[in-house]
Short mmCIF file of C-alpha atoms and ligand atoms in Angstrom, two decimals:
data_model
loop_
_atom_site.label_atom_id
_atom_site.label_comp_id
_atom_site.label_asym_id
_atom_site.label_seq_id
_atom_site.Cartn_x
_atom_site.Cartn_y
_atom_site.Cartn_z
CA MET M 11 -146.74 136.64 -111.39
CA THR M 12 -148.98 134.54 -113.65
CA LYS M 13 -147.81 131.51 -115.61
CA ILE M 14 -148.30 133.53 -118.85
CA ASP M 15 -145.96 136.26 -117.61
CA ALA M 16 -143.45 133.59 -116.69
CA ILE M 17 -142.99 132.75 -120.36
CA THR M 18 -141.30 136.10 -120.91
CA LEU M 19 -138.94 135.80 -117.94
CA PRO M 20 -135.16 135.45 -118.44
CA TYR M 21 -135.15 131.84 -117.21
CA PRO M 22 -137.71 129.07 -117.65
CA ALA M 23 -139.60 127.99 -114.53
CA ALA M 24 -137.62 125.93 -112.03
CA LYS M 25 -139.51 122.73 -112.70
CA ASN M 26 -139.37 119.62 -110.56
CA PHE M 27 -137.10 116.92 -112.03
CA VAL M 28 -138.53 113.46 -111.45
CA GLY M 29 -137.54 110.18 -113.05
CA GLY M 30 -135.30 111.96 -115.56
CA THR M 31 -138.01 114.39 -116.74
CA PHE M 32 -138.90 117.99 -115.91
CA LEU M 33 -142.53 118.11 -114.80
CA PRO M 34 -144.98 120.91 -115.69
CA VAL M 35 -145.44 123.53 -112.98
CA SER M 36 -148.74 123.41 -111.13
CA GLY M 37 -150.10 124.78 -107.88
CA ARG M 38 -148.53 127.55 -105.82
CA THR M 39 -145.48 129.34 -107.22
CA LEU M 40 -143.01 131.95 -106.01
CA ASP M 41 -141.07 134.53 -108.00
CA VAL M 42 -137.32 133.99 -108.20
CA ILE M 43 -135.77 137.43 -107.76
CA THR M 44 -132.22 138.39 -108.54
CA PRO M 45 -130.83 140.39 -105.62
CA LEU M 46 -128.51 142.19 -108.05
CA ASN M 47 -131.33 144.47 -109.16
CA GLY M 48 -134.58 143.10 -107.76
CA ALA M 49 -135.84 141.85 -111.15
CA VAL M 50 -137.87 138.65 -111.48
CA LEU M 51 -135.76 135.90 -113.09
CA SER M 52 -138.17 133.01 -113.06
CA ILE M 53 -140.79 131.23 -110.98
CA VAL M 54 -140.44 128.22 -108.72
CA PRO M 55 -143.21 125.79 -107.79
CA LEU M 56 -143.97 125.32 -104.11
CA SER M 57 -144.57 121.60 -104.27
CA THR M 58 -146.74 119.43 -102.07
CA ALA M 59 -146.35 116.07 -100.35
CA ALA M 60 -148.03 114.48 -103.40
CA ASP M 61 -145.25 115.87 -105.64
CA LEU M 62 -142.68 114.44 -103.25
CA ASP M 63 -144.39 111.04 -103.47
CA LEU M 64 -143.77 111.02 -107.23
CA ALA M 65 -140.06 111.67 -106.71
CA VAL M 66 -139.76 109.05 -103.98
CA GLU M 67 -141.48 106.49 -106.23
CA ALA M 68 -139.07 107.30 -109.07
CA ALA M 69 -136.09 107.00 -106.72
CA LYS M 70 -137.37 103.72 -105.25
CA LYS M 71 -137.80 102.30 -108.76
CA ALA M 72 -134.23 103.28 -109.71
CA PHE M 73 -132.61 102.04 -106.51
CA PRO M 74 -132.33 98.25 -107.10
CA ALA M 75 -130.42 98.59 -110.37
CA TRP M 76 -128.33 101.56 -109.23
CA SER M 77 -127.30 100.04 -105.92
CA ALA M 78 -126.41 96.77 -107.70
CA THR M 79 -124.11 98.62 -110.13
CA PRO M 80 -120.50 98.22 -108.98
CA ILE M 81 -119.10 101.41 -107.51
CA LYS M 82 -116.29 101.51 -110.07
CA GLU M 83 -119.00 101.81 -112.74
CA ARG M 84 -121.09 104.26 -110.73
CA VAL M 85 -118.23 106.72 -110.42
CA GLN M 86 -117.74 106.79 -114.20
CA ILE M 87 -120.84 109.02 -114.25
CA PHE M 88 -119.06 111.44 -111.93
CA TYR M 89 -115.90 111.54 -114.03
CA ARG M 90 -118.16 112.69 -116.88
CA TYR M 91 -120.15 115.04 -114.64
CA LYS M 92 -116.88 116.65 -113.48
CA THR M 93 -115.87 117.23 -117.11
CA LEU M 94 -119.28 118.78 -117.79
CA LEU M 95 -118.99 121.09 -114.77
CA GLU M 96 -115.59 122.20 -116.10
CA LYS M 97 -116.94 122.68 -119.63
CA HIS M 98 -119.93 124.73 -118.45
CA LEU M 99 -118.15 126.59 -115.64
CA PRO M 100 -118.68 130.14 -117.01
CA GLU M 101 -122.38 129.56 -117.61
CA LEU M 102 -122.92 127.84 -114.23
CA ALA M 103 -121.08 130.65 -112.46
CA ARG M 104 -123.18 133.30 -114.20
CA LEU M 105 -126.33 131.54 -113.06
CA VAL M 106 -125.08 131.50 -109.43
CA HIS M 107 -124.18 135.20 -109.77
CA GLU M 108 -127.64 136.06 -111.05
CA GLU M 109 -129.75 134.04 -108.65
CA ASN M 110 -127.63 134.55 -105.53
CA GLY M 111 -126.04 137.96 -106.11
CA LYS M 112 -122.43 137.04 -105.33
CA THR M 113 -119.74 138.34 -107.67
CA ILE M 114 -118.80 136.41 -110.81
CA GLU M 115 -115.37 135.64 -109.31
CA GLU M 116 -116.99 134.20 -106.18
CA ALA M 117 -119.43 132.23 -108.29
CA ILE M 118 -116.54 130.77 -110.33
CA ALA M 119 -114.83 129.73 -107.08
CA GLU M 120 -118.09 128.10 -105.96
CA VAL M 121 -118.36 125.97 -109.10
CA GLU M 122 -114.66 125.12 -108.84
CA LYS M 123 -115.36 123.77 -105.37
CA SER M 124 -118.18 121.63 -106.83
CA ILE M 125 -115.61 120.23 -109.25
CA GLU M 126 -113.30 119.34 -106.35
CA LEU M 127 -116.19 117.68 -104.51
CA THR M 128 -116.94 115.60 -107.59
CA GLU M 129 -113.28 114.65 -107.91
CA PHE M 130 -113.44 113.28 -104.36
CA ALA M 131 -116.50 111.18 -105.25
CA CYS M 132 -114.52 109.69 -108.14
CA SER M 133 -111.98 108.43 -105.59
CA LEU M 134 -114.58 106.62 -103.48
CA PRO M 135 -113.86 103.14 -104.88
CA GLN M 136 -110.38 103.42 -103.38
CA LEU M 137 -111.85 104.33 -99.97
CA VAL M 138 -114.70 101.85 -99.55
CA SER M 139 -113.10 98.56 -100.46
CA GLY M 140 -114.35 96.88 -97.27
CA GLU M 141 -112.53 94.61 -94.85
CA LEU M 142 -111.94 90.89 -94.62
CA LEU M 143 -110.26 88.80 -91.93
CA GLU M 144 -109.87 85.06 -91.36
CA VAL M 145 -111.18 85.02 -87.81
CA SER M 146 -110.66 81.31 -87.21
CA LYS M 147 -109.37 78.54 -89.47
CA GLY M 148 -111.36 78.70 -92.71
CA VAL M 149 -113.82 81.23 -91.32
CA GLU M 150 -113.87 84.74 -92.70
CA CYS M 151 -115.60 87.87 -91.52
CA ARG M 152 -116.15 90.57 -94.12
CA VAL M 153 -117.53 94.07 -93.80
CA GLU M 154 -119.02 95.91 -96.76
CA ARG M 155 -120.58 99.34 -97.11
CA LYS M 156 -124.12 99.33 -98.51
CA PRO M 157 -126.20 102.32 -99.62
CA LEU M 158 -129.15 103.37 -97.50
CA GLY M 159 -131.80 103.64 -100.23
CA VAL M 160 -133.70 106.85 -101.02
CA VAL M 161 -132.09 109.85 -99.33
CA ALA M 162 -132.83 113.59 -99.33
CA SER M 163 -130.67 116.70 -99.35
CA ILE M 164 -132.09 120.08 -98.31
CA ALA M 165 -130.06 123.15 -99.31
CA PRO M 166 -129.80 126.85 -98.32
CA PHE M 167 -129.61 129.95 -100.53
CA ASN M 168 -125.99 130.91 -100.09
CA PHE M 169 -124.28 128.31 -102.31
CA PRO M 170 -126.81 127.22 -104.98
CA ASN M 171 -124.26 125.08 -106.83
CA MET M 172 -121.77 123.98 -104.15
CA VAL M 173 -124.01 122.90 -101.27
CA PRO M 174 -126.06 120.53 -103.46
CA ASN M 175 -122.73 119.15 -104.66
CA TRP M 176 -121.64 118.58 -101.05
CA THR M 177 -124.10 115.71 -101.08
CA ILE M 178 -125.01 114.64 -104.63
CA PRO M 179 -121.74 113.05 -105.85
CA ASN M 180 -120.93 111.18 -102.63
CA ALA M 181 -124.42 109.95 -101.79
CA ILE M 182 -125.12 108.80 -105.35
CA ALA M 183 -121.67 107.31 -106.04
CA LEU M 184 -122.15 105.28 -102.85
CA GLY M 185 -125.30 103.77 -104.40
CA ASN M 186 -128.14 105.89 -103.00
CA CYS M 187 -130.94 107.55 -104.98
CA MET M 188 -131.48 111.18 -104.06
CA ILE M 189 -134.12 113.85 -103.81
CA LEU M 190 -132.72 117.38 -103.70
CA LYS M 191 -134.77 120.23 -102.23
CA PRO M 192 -133.01 123.46 -103.29
CA SER M 193 -133.63 126.76 -101.57
CA GLU M 194 -136.73 128.34 -103.09
CA GLN M 195 -134.75 131.59 -103.27
CA VAL M 196 -132.14 130.08 -105.64
CA PRO M 197 -133.68 127.11 -107.46
CA LEU M 198 -132.14 127.66 -110.90
CA SER M 199 -128.72 126.04 -110.46
CA ALA M 200 -130.41 122.74 -109.61
CA ILE M 201 -131.95 122.67 -113.10
CA ARG M 202 -128.53 122.71 -114.73
CA ILE M 203 -127.20 120.19 -112.20
CA SER M 204 -130.07 117.84 -113.18
CA GLU M 205 -129.38 118.33 -116.89
CA LEU M 206 -125.65 117.74 -116.52
CA LEU M 207 -126.12 114.60 -114.42
CA LYS M 208 -128.47 113.27 -117.08
CA GLU M 209 -126.00 114.16 -119.82
CA ALA M 210 -123.28 112.37 -117.83
CA GLY M 211 -125.37 109.20 -118.09
CA LEU M 212 -127.02 109.00 -114.67
CA PRO M 213 -130.00 106.64 -114.97
CA ASP M 214 -133.45 108.19 -114.63
CA GLY M 215 -134.77 108.37 -111.07
CA VAL M 216 -131.38 108.19 -109.35
CA PHE M 217 -131.42 111.98 -108.90
CA ASN M 218 -134.61 114.03 -108.52
CA VAL M 219 -135.37 117.63 -107.60
CA ILE M 220 -138.46 118.75 -105.72
CA ASN M 221 -138.81 122.49 -105.24
CA GLY M 222 -140.66 124.12 -102.43
CA ASP M 223 -140.58 125.62 -98.99
CA ARG M 224 -141.32 124.52 -95.45
CA GLU M 225 -144.16 122.22 -96.54
CA ILE M 226 -141.87 120.05 -98.66
CA VAL M 227 -139.13 119.96 -96.00
CA GLU M 228 -141.64 118.68 -93.49
CA ALA M 229 -142.92 116.11 -95.98
CA ILE M 230 -139.33 114.89 -96.51
CA CYS M 231 -138.83 114.51 -92.75
CA ASP M 232 -142.09 112.53 -92.50
CA HIS M 233 -141.82 110.35 -95.60
CA PRO M 234 -141.62 106.68 -94.61
CA ASP M 235 -139.54 105.71 -97.65
CA ILE M 236 -136.76 108.28 -97.18
CA GLU M 237 -133.95 106.75 -95.15
CA ALA M 238 -131.68 109.72 -94.51
CA VAL M 239 -131.85 113.51 -94.63
CA SER M 240 -129.03 115.99 -94.91
CA PHE M 241 -129.85 119.61 -94.21
CA VAL M 242 -127.84 122.82 -94.55
CA GLY M 243 -129.34 126.12 -93.40
CA SER M 244 -130.04 128.19 -90.32
CA THR M 245 -129.79 126.73 -86.82
CA LYS M 246 -133.46 127.41 -86.20
CA VAL M 247 -134.51 125.19 -89.09
CA ALA M 248 -131.67 122.69 -88.56
CA LYS M 249 -133.11 121.96 -85.12
CA ILE M 250 -136.62 121.50 -86.55
CA VAL M 251 -135.38 119.19 -89.29
CA TYR M 252 -133.07 117.17 -87.03
CA ARG M 253 -135.79 116.63 -84.44
CA ARG M 254 -138.45 115.76 -87.00
CA ALA M 255 -136.31 113.48 -89.19
CA THR M 256 -134.77 111.57 -86.27
CA GLY M 257 -138.19 111.50 -84.57
CA ASN M 258 -139.29 109.57 -87.64
CA LEU M 259 -136.28 107.26 -87.12
CA LYS M 260 -134.27 108.59 -90.05
CA ARG M 261 -130.57 109.21 -90.14
CA CYS M 262 -129.97 112.97 -90.20
CA VAL M 263 -127.13 115.44 -90.33
CA ALA M 264 -128.26 119.06 -90.05
CA LEU M 265 -125.78 121.89 -90.46
CA GLY M 266 -126.83 125.19 -88.94
CA GLY M 267 -125.68 128.77 -88.71
CA ALA M 268 -122.45 130.19 -87.37
CA LYS M 269 -120.73 132.97 -85.48
CA ASN M 270 -117.06 132.60 -86.29
CA HIS M 271 -114.43 134.26 -84.10
CA LEU M 272 -111.07 135.39 -85.40
CA ILE M 273 -108.63 135.94 -82.57
CA VAL M 274 -105.94 138.47 -83.51
CA LEU M 275 -102.83 138.68 -81.35
CA PRO M 276 -100.48 141.69 -81.28
CA ASP M 277 -97.69 139.77 -83.06
CA ALA M 278 -99.90 138.95 -86.07
CA HIS M 279 -98.49 139.87 -89.47
CA PRO M 280 -100.32 143.19 -90.14
CA GLU M 281 -100.83 143.06 -93.91
CA MET M 282 -101.62 139.37 -94.18
CA THR M 283 -103.97 139.49 -91.20
CA ALA M 284 -105.84 142.56 -92.42
CA SER M 285 -106.33 141.24 -95.93
CA ASN M 286 -107.40 137.75 -94.73
CA ILE M 287 -109.88 139.13 -92.23
CA THR M 288 -111.36 141.65 -94.65
CA ALA M 289 -111.73 139.01 -97.35
CA SER M 290 -113.31 136.59 -94.88
CA MET M 291 -115.89 139.04 -93.56
CA SER M 292 -116.87 140.49 -96.93
CA GLY M 293 -116.57 137.49 -99.29
CA CYS M 294 -119.97 136.43 -100.66
CA ALA M 295 -121.25 139.59 -98.92
CA GLY M 296 -120.66 137.88 -95.57
CA GLN M 297 -123.24 135.23 -96.44
CA ARG M 298 -120.97 132.28 -95.70
CA CYS M 299 -121.23 130.03 -92.69
CA MET M 300 -117.41 130.30 -92.57
CA ALA M 301 -117.30 134.11 -92.68
CA ALA M 302 -115.33 136.10 -90.12
CA SER M 303 -118.04 137.67 -88.08
CA ALA M 304 -116.47 138.55 -84.73
CA MET M 305 -112.84 139.60 -84.43
CA VAL M 306 -111.44 139.27 -80.95
CA ALA M 307 -108.68 141.85 -80.73
CA VAL M 308 -106.13 140.95 -78.08
CA GLY M 309 -104.05 143.82 -76.71
CA PRO M 310 -102.71 146.73 -78.76
CA ILE M 311 -103.53 145.93 -82.38
CA ASP M 312 -104.87 149.27 -83.60
CA LEU M 313 -102.48 149.18 -86.54
CA ILE M 314 -104.16 146.02 -87.84
CA ILE M 315 -107.62 147.48 -87.27
CA ASP M 316 -106.59 150.57 -89.28
CA LYS M 317 -105.43 148.35 -92.11
CA ILE M 318 -108.70 146.36 -92.04
CA CYS M 319 -110.62 149.65 -92.36
CA GLU M 320 -108.41 150.74 -95.27
CA GLU M 321 -109.01 147.45 -97.05
CA ALA M 322 -112.74 147.53 -96.30
CA LYS M 323 -113.06 150.97 -97.88
CA ASN M 324 -111.75 149.51 -101.16
CA ILE M 325 -114.54 146.94 -101.30
CA ILE M 326 -117.33 148.51 -103.27
CA PRO M 327 -120.84 147.06 -103.60
CA GLY M 328 -121.72 146.29 -107.20
CA LYS M 329 -118.01 146.22 -108.09
CA ASN M 330 -116.06 143.77 -105.96
CA LEU M 331 -118.85 143.07 -103.46
CA GLY M 332 -122.06 141.29 -104.36
CA SER M 333 -125.55 141.88 -103.05
CA VAL M 334 -127.21 140.25 -100.07
CA ILE M 335 -130.04 137.87 -100.85
CA SER M 336 -133.12 139.99 -100.18
CA LYS M 337 -134.56 143.27 -98.96
CA ALA M 338 -135.36 141.53 -95.67
CA ALA M 339 -131.71 140.44 -95.31
CA LYS M 340 -130.47 143.99 -95.99
CA GLU M 341 -132.87 145.38 -93.38
CA ARG M 342 -131.88 142.73 -90.83
CA ILE M 343 -128.15 143.41 -91.30
CA GLU M 344 -128.60 147.18 -91.03
CA ARG M 345 -130.72 146.71 -87.92
CA TYR M 346 -127.88 144.84 -86.23
CA ILE M 347 -125.52 147.73 -87.04
CA ASP M 348 -128.01 150.34 -85.78
CA GLU M 349 -128.54 148.47 -82.52
CA ALA M 350 -124.82 147.98 -81.88
CA GLU M 351 -124.21 151.68 -82.47
CA LYS M 352 -127.04 152.62 -80.11
CA ALA M 353 -125.57 150.28 -77.49
CA GLY M 354 -122.22 152.13 -77.62
CA ALA M 355 -120.17 150.37 -80.32
CA LYS M 356 -118.21 152.56 -82.74
CA VAL M 357 -118.88 152.18 -86.47
CA LEU M 358 -115.49 152.63 -88.17
CA VAL M 359 -116.60 151.75 -91.68
CA ASP M 360 -120.30 152.11 -92.41
CA GLY M 361 -121.99 150.02 -95.11
CA ARG M 362 -125.54 151.11 -94.39
CA ASN M 363 -127.79 152.76 -96.99
CA TRP M 364 -125.81 151.72 -100.04
CA THR M 365 -127.32 151.91 -103.47
CA VAL M 366 -125.56 150.89 -106.64
CA GLU M 367 -125.98 153.21 -109.57
CA GLY M 368 -128.00 151.53 -112.30
CA ASN M 369 -129.11 148.79 -109.87
CA GLU M 370 -131.04 150.92 -107.41
CA ASN M 371 -133.48 148.09 -106.69
CA GLY M 372 -130.71 145.65 -105.73
CA PHE M 373 -130.01 144.65 -102.13
CA TYR M 374 -126.57 145.94 -101.20
CA VAL M 375 -124.80 146.43 -97.89
CA GLY M 376 -121.28 147.85 -97.89
CA PRO M 377 -118.50 146.35 -95.77
CA THR M 378 -118.91 147.43 -92.18
CA VAL M 379 -116.35 147.44 -89.36
CA ILE M 380 -117.59 148.09 -85.83
CA ASP M 381 -115.21 148.45 -82.90
CA PHE M 382 -115.78 148.23 -79.15
CA VAL M 383 -118.56 145.68 -79.49
CA THR M 384 -119.16 143.97 -76.14
CA PRO M 385 -119.90 140.25 -75.79
CA ASP M 386 -123.43 140.90 -74.52
CA MET M 387 -124.54 142.80 -77.67
CA ALA M 388 -126.74 140.95 -80.17
CA ILE M 389 -124.22 141.65 -82.94
CA ALA M 390 -121.58 139.76 -80.90
CA LYS M 391 -123.77 136.73 -80.27
CA GLU M 392 -126.10 136.28 -83.22
CA GLU M 393 -125.49 135.38 -86.84
CA VAL M 394 -125.66 138.62 -88.87
CA PHE M 395 -124.97 136.99 -92.28
CA GLY M 396 -123.78 140.16 -93.95
CA PRO M 397 -120.43 141.89 -94.63
CA VAL M 398 -120.05 143.06 -91.07
CA LEU M 399 -117.08 142.65 -88.73
CA ALA M 400 -117.74 143.17 -85.03
CA ILE M 401 -114.52 143.83 -83.09
CA ILE M 402 -114.52 142.74 -79.46
CA ARG M 403 -111.58 143.79 -77.32
CA ALA M 404 -109.91 141.26 -74.99
CA LYS M 405 -107.00 141.79 -72.59
CA ASP M 406 -105.32 138.42 -73.24
CA ILE M 407 -105.59 135.11 -75.06
CA ASP M 408 -107.49 133.46 -72.20
CA GLU M 409 -110.20 136.10 -72.25
CA ALA M 410 -110.33 135.80 -76.06
CA LEU M 411 -110.82 132.04 -75.81
CA ASP M 412 -113.52 132.51 -73.18
CA ILE M 413 -115.39 134.84 -75.55
CA GLU M 414 -115.06 132.32 -78.39
CA ASN M 415 -116.16 129.41 -76.22
CA ALA M 416 -119.21 131.28 -74.92
CA SER M 417 -120.80 131.17 -78.39
CA ASN M 418 -123.74 128.83 -78.95
CA TYR M 419 -122.31 128.14 -82.38
CA GLY M 420 -119.08 126.34 -83.21
CA ASN M 421 -118.51 126.26 -86.94
CA ALA M 422 -115.08 127.88 -87.31
CA ALA M 423 -112.50 129.85 -85.34
CA SER M 424 -109.16 131.28 -86.41
CA VAL M 425 -106.12 132.76 -84.77
CA PHE M 426 -103.70 135.25 -86.33
CA THR M 427 -100.25 135.16 -84.75
CA GLN M 428 -96.62 134.42 -85.53
CA SER M 429 -96.24 132.43 -82.32
CA GLY M 430 -96.49 128.65 -82.64
CA GLY M 431 -97.28 128.34 -78.94
CA MET M 432 -100.21 130.76 -79.10
CA ALA M 433 -101.51 129.13 -82.27
CA ARG M 434 -101.34 125.75 -80.56
CA LYS M 435 -103.28 127.10 -77.58
CA VAL M 436 -106.12 128.22 -79.84
CA MET M 437 -106.04 124.95 -81.82
CA GLU M 438 -106.43 123.07 -78.52
CA ASN M 439 -108.98 125.26 -76.82
CA ALA M 440 -111.25 126.91 -79.39
CA GLY M 441 -114.74 125.40 -79.33
CA ALA M 442 -115.29 124.98 -83.07
CA GLY M 443 -115.19 122.15 -85.57
CA MET M 444 -112.93 123.94 -88.07
CA ILE M 445 -109.89 125.91 -86.92
CA GLY M 446 -107.65 128.26 -88.89
CA VAL M 447 -104.15 129.44 -88.10
CA ASN M 448 -103.49 132.60 -90.13
CA VAL M 449 -106.38 131.52 -92.39
CA GLY M 450 -109.57 133.57 -92.56
CA VAL M 451 -111.85 130.92 -94.06
CA PRO M 452 -110.61 127.56 -92.72
CA VAL M 453 -112.67 125.30 -94.98
CA PRO M 454 -111.05 121.86 -95.02
CA ARG M 455 -110.39 120.68 -98.56
CA GLU M 456 -111.18 117.17 -99.75
CA PRO M 457 -110.66 114.48 -98.52
CA PHE M 458 -111.07 116.22 -95.15
CA SER M 459 -114.62 116.69 -94.03
CA PHE M 460 -116.70 119.81 -93.42
CA GLY M 461 -118.77 120.26 -90.27
CA GLY M 462 -118.99 122.38 -87.15
CA TRP M 463 -119.76 121.78 -83.49
CA ASN M 464 -122.44 122.87 -81.03
CA GLU M 465 -125.42 124.57 -82.69
CA SER M 466 -123.61 124.68 -86.04
CA LYS M 467 -124.24 120.98 -86.61
CA PHE M 468 -126.63 118.34 -85.32
CA GLY M 469 -125.84 114.70 -85.95
CA VAL M 470 -122.74 112.58 -85.77
CA ASN M 471 -121.08 112.75 -89.17
CA ASP M 472 -119.78 115.61 -91.24
CA ILE M 473 -121.38 116.38 -94.58
CA THR M 474 -118.41 115.99 -96.94
CA GLY M 475 -115.15 114.08 -97.25
CA LYS M 476 -114.41 110.77 -95.62
CA SER M 477 -116.87 111.36 -92.76
CA SER M 478 -119.76 111.53 -95.23
CA ILE M 479 -119.05 107.94 -96.30
CA GLU M 480 -120.25 106.85 -92.86
CA PHE M 481 -123.37 108.95 -93.21
CA TRP M 482 -124.44 107.71 -96.64
CA THR M 483 -123.80 103.98 -96.04
CA LYS M 484 -124.57 101.20 -93.61
CA LEU M 485 -122.29 98.27 -92.81
CA LYS M 486 -123.07 94.69 -93.76
CA LYS M 487 -121.09 92.14 -91.76
CA THR M 488 -120.90 88.62 -93.19
CA THR M 489 -119.31 85.53 -91.66
CA VAL M 490 -118.40 82.73 -94.10
CA LYS M 491 -117.26 79.14 -93.62
CA TRP M 492 -116.66 76.85 -96.61
CA ASN M 493 -114.53 74.09 -95.08
CA PRO M 494 -116.74 71.17 -93.92
CA GLU M 495 -113.75 69.50 -92.20
CA SER M 496 -113.53 72.39 -89.78
CA LYS M 497 -114.87 71.36 -86.37
CA THR M 498 -118.08 72.71 -84.95
CA ASN M 499 -117.46 75.49 -82.50
CA TRP M 500 -119.49 78.09 -80.63
CA MET M 501 -120.29 80.02 -83.80
CA SER M 502 -121.50 77.10 -85.92
P1 NAD F 6 -132.89 128.51 -93.98
O1 NAD F 6 -132.75 127.71 -92.74
O2 NAD F 6 -133.86 129.64 -93.97
O3 NAD F 6 -133.35 127.58 -95.20
C1 NAD F 6 -132.68 126.38 -95.48
C2 NAD F 6 -133.67 125.41 -96.11
O4 NAD F 6 -134.72 125.15 -95.17
C3 NAD F 6 -134.32 125.95 -97.38
O5 NAD F 6 -134.35 124.92 -98.33
C4 NAD F 6 -135.72 126.36 -96.92
O6 NAD F 6 -136.70 126.15 -97.91
C5 NAD F 6 -135.99 125.45 -95.74
N1 NAD F 6 -136.81 126.08 -94.68
C6 NAD F 6 -136.84 127.40 -94.34
N2 NAD F 6 -137.66 127.57 -93.28
C7 NAD F 6 -138.14 126.36 -92.94
C8 NAD F 6 -139.00 125.88 -91.90
N3 NAD F 6 -139.56 126.70 -91.02
N4 NAD F 6 -139.26 124.56 -91.83
C9 NAD F 6 -138.71 123.70 -92.71
N5 NAD F 6 -137.88 124.10 -93.72
C10 NAD F 6 -137.59 125.41 -93.82
O7 NAD F 6 -131.42 128.98 -94.39
P2 NAD F 6 -131.01 129.99 -95.56
O8 NAD F 6 -131.41 131.36 -95.17
O9 NAD F 6 -131.42 129.46 -96.89
O10 NAD F 6 -129.42 129.87 -95.49
C11 NAD F 6 -128.62 130.63 -94.65
C12 NAD F 6 -128.28 129.87 -93.40
O11 NAD F 6 -127.63 128.64 -93.74
C13 NAD F 6 -127.30 130.61 -92.50
O12 NAD F 6 -127.72 130.44 -91.18
C14 NAD F 6 -125.98 129.89 -92.74
O13 NAD F 6 -125.06 129.96 -91.68
C15 NAD F 6 -126.46 128.50 -92.94
N6 NAD F 6 -125.46 127.70 -93.65
C16 NAD F 6 -124.74 126.83 -92.90
C17 NAD F 6 -123.75 126.09 -93.49
C18 NAD F 6 -122.93 125.16 -92.67
O14 NAD F 6 -122.12 124.46 -93.24
N7 NAD F 6 -123.09 125.09 -91.37
C19 NAD F 6 -123.49 126.23 -94.86
C20 NAD F 6 -124.27 127.11 -95.61
C21 NAD F 6 -125.26 127.86 -94.98
#
């Protein structure tokens, strides 16, 4: 695609946003393709380390004034930003739908979550008021939270609006200046985020966007003036980013991929369980790090499996199921299904080879339910990231928990049962950071934080909620004595 062609595309180029201005596109570019029908929507620049330098300089310039602004004033921007997200919700959701391929309803839910995240940031003044104690007569110790400086946030393709908003409101309200690196597959939502933050009154340079691929991520990890890096994406890249950023002595939290187990016990409520599991595995075409991916069926629960298949057959690509992100993703997902079938698993509902009439060039996979998957199969162990449910049979709850705990990942796990005792056992023993009881997508809502265990997250803090306050700030401890009559002691 040439720059001239780009003029006629549905969306303007995804320009870098630096110091409050969109910069002209130069250098290498990539086409932005809508997975709904394979059409080119726009182009995105693949920036270089020199482009990043410009953004870091702008952020450094903005930092002294922004960090010195009282937090109660800083959050006023986010009250306005929240109102703007609400006002523009239909348009923002449409953009997510077009660049990512999820359904409009899912895209609306995504932007609604961004609104909730912003609402939490507005409450930060109530949560970071510091501590003060008179430690000896006339001597006070106080602890305050200070921003880190210039920070970076690197995002994946699956939530173009929400994942950036996991980090932007909190990090910036806490006094940092940020550089966002969106996924090069879905860079368009970040343009509107930049515009709305500016409209909300955010000073120039406090928020910047640098587009690109691996090269720019590596430059972020290496940049001496970036203090902290948050990353959300696959485990493979999370490991690279965590090692490189911390190797350069930066603070880093890197969220990776997932393989979430849903343990279903024979006493589970059939209708509720079937509809929750089907929605969890197929929502956002299975491209959620919280998606149900492996169902561990304990004992005789064929009735529930039948109901899941019935529900899955009513989920139709192009109607109530969106596309997957790319041709490569569709091929990868179908390969997992092929290999499981060859290895002896039974495909109960088959989503392979779907095309949607009128959108033949889109990337669609139908909901797929596969029974008699064994724990050693790739589909049982690896992240498929498509609308595919692998059912693994277990004789009892202990075997089910062993299967769950054997996973390298540890984002989420759920149990479906009407027994409090069994639920408690899974809550205690599942090896995941986020647990659901009769909930298919156990995303904690604000103020609770989001983050998994094991290879689903590297770093100490979670990325949202109260835990993120620790990540985006450092503590200043001050000891004060004003009374000259106080005697000299060991701390004088
Ligand atoms: P990805 O790892 O391919 O890309 C994420 C980011 O890293 C992008 O901005 C991309 O440009 C960059 N990148 C890609 N390859 C790189 C490399 N070799 N070196 C440096 N940077 C590189 O992930 P994706 O495909 O965009 O997103 C899907 C993945 O994200 C899934 O694994 C999903 O589970 C995960 N995810 C996890 C969470 C979570 O909370 N744990 C949330 C959303 C998505």
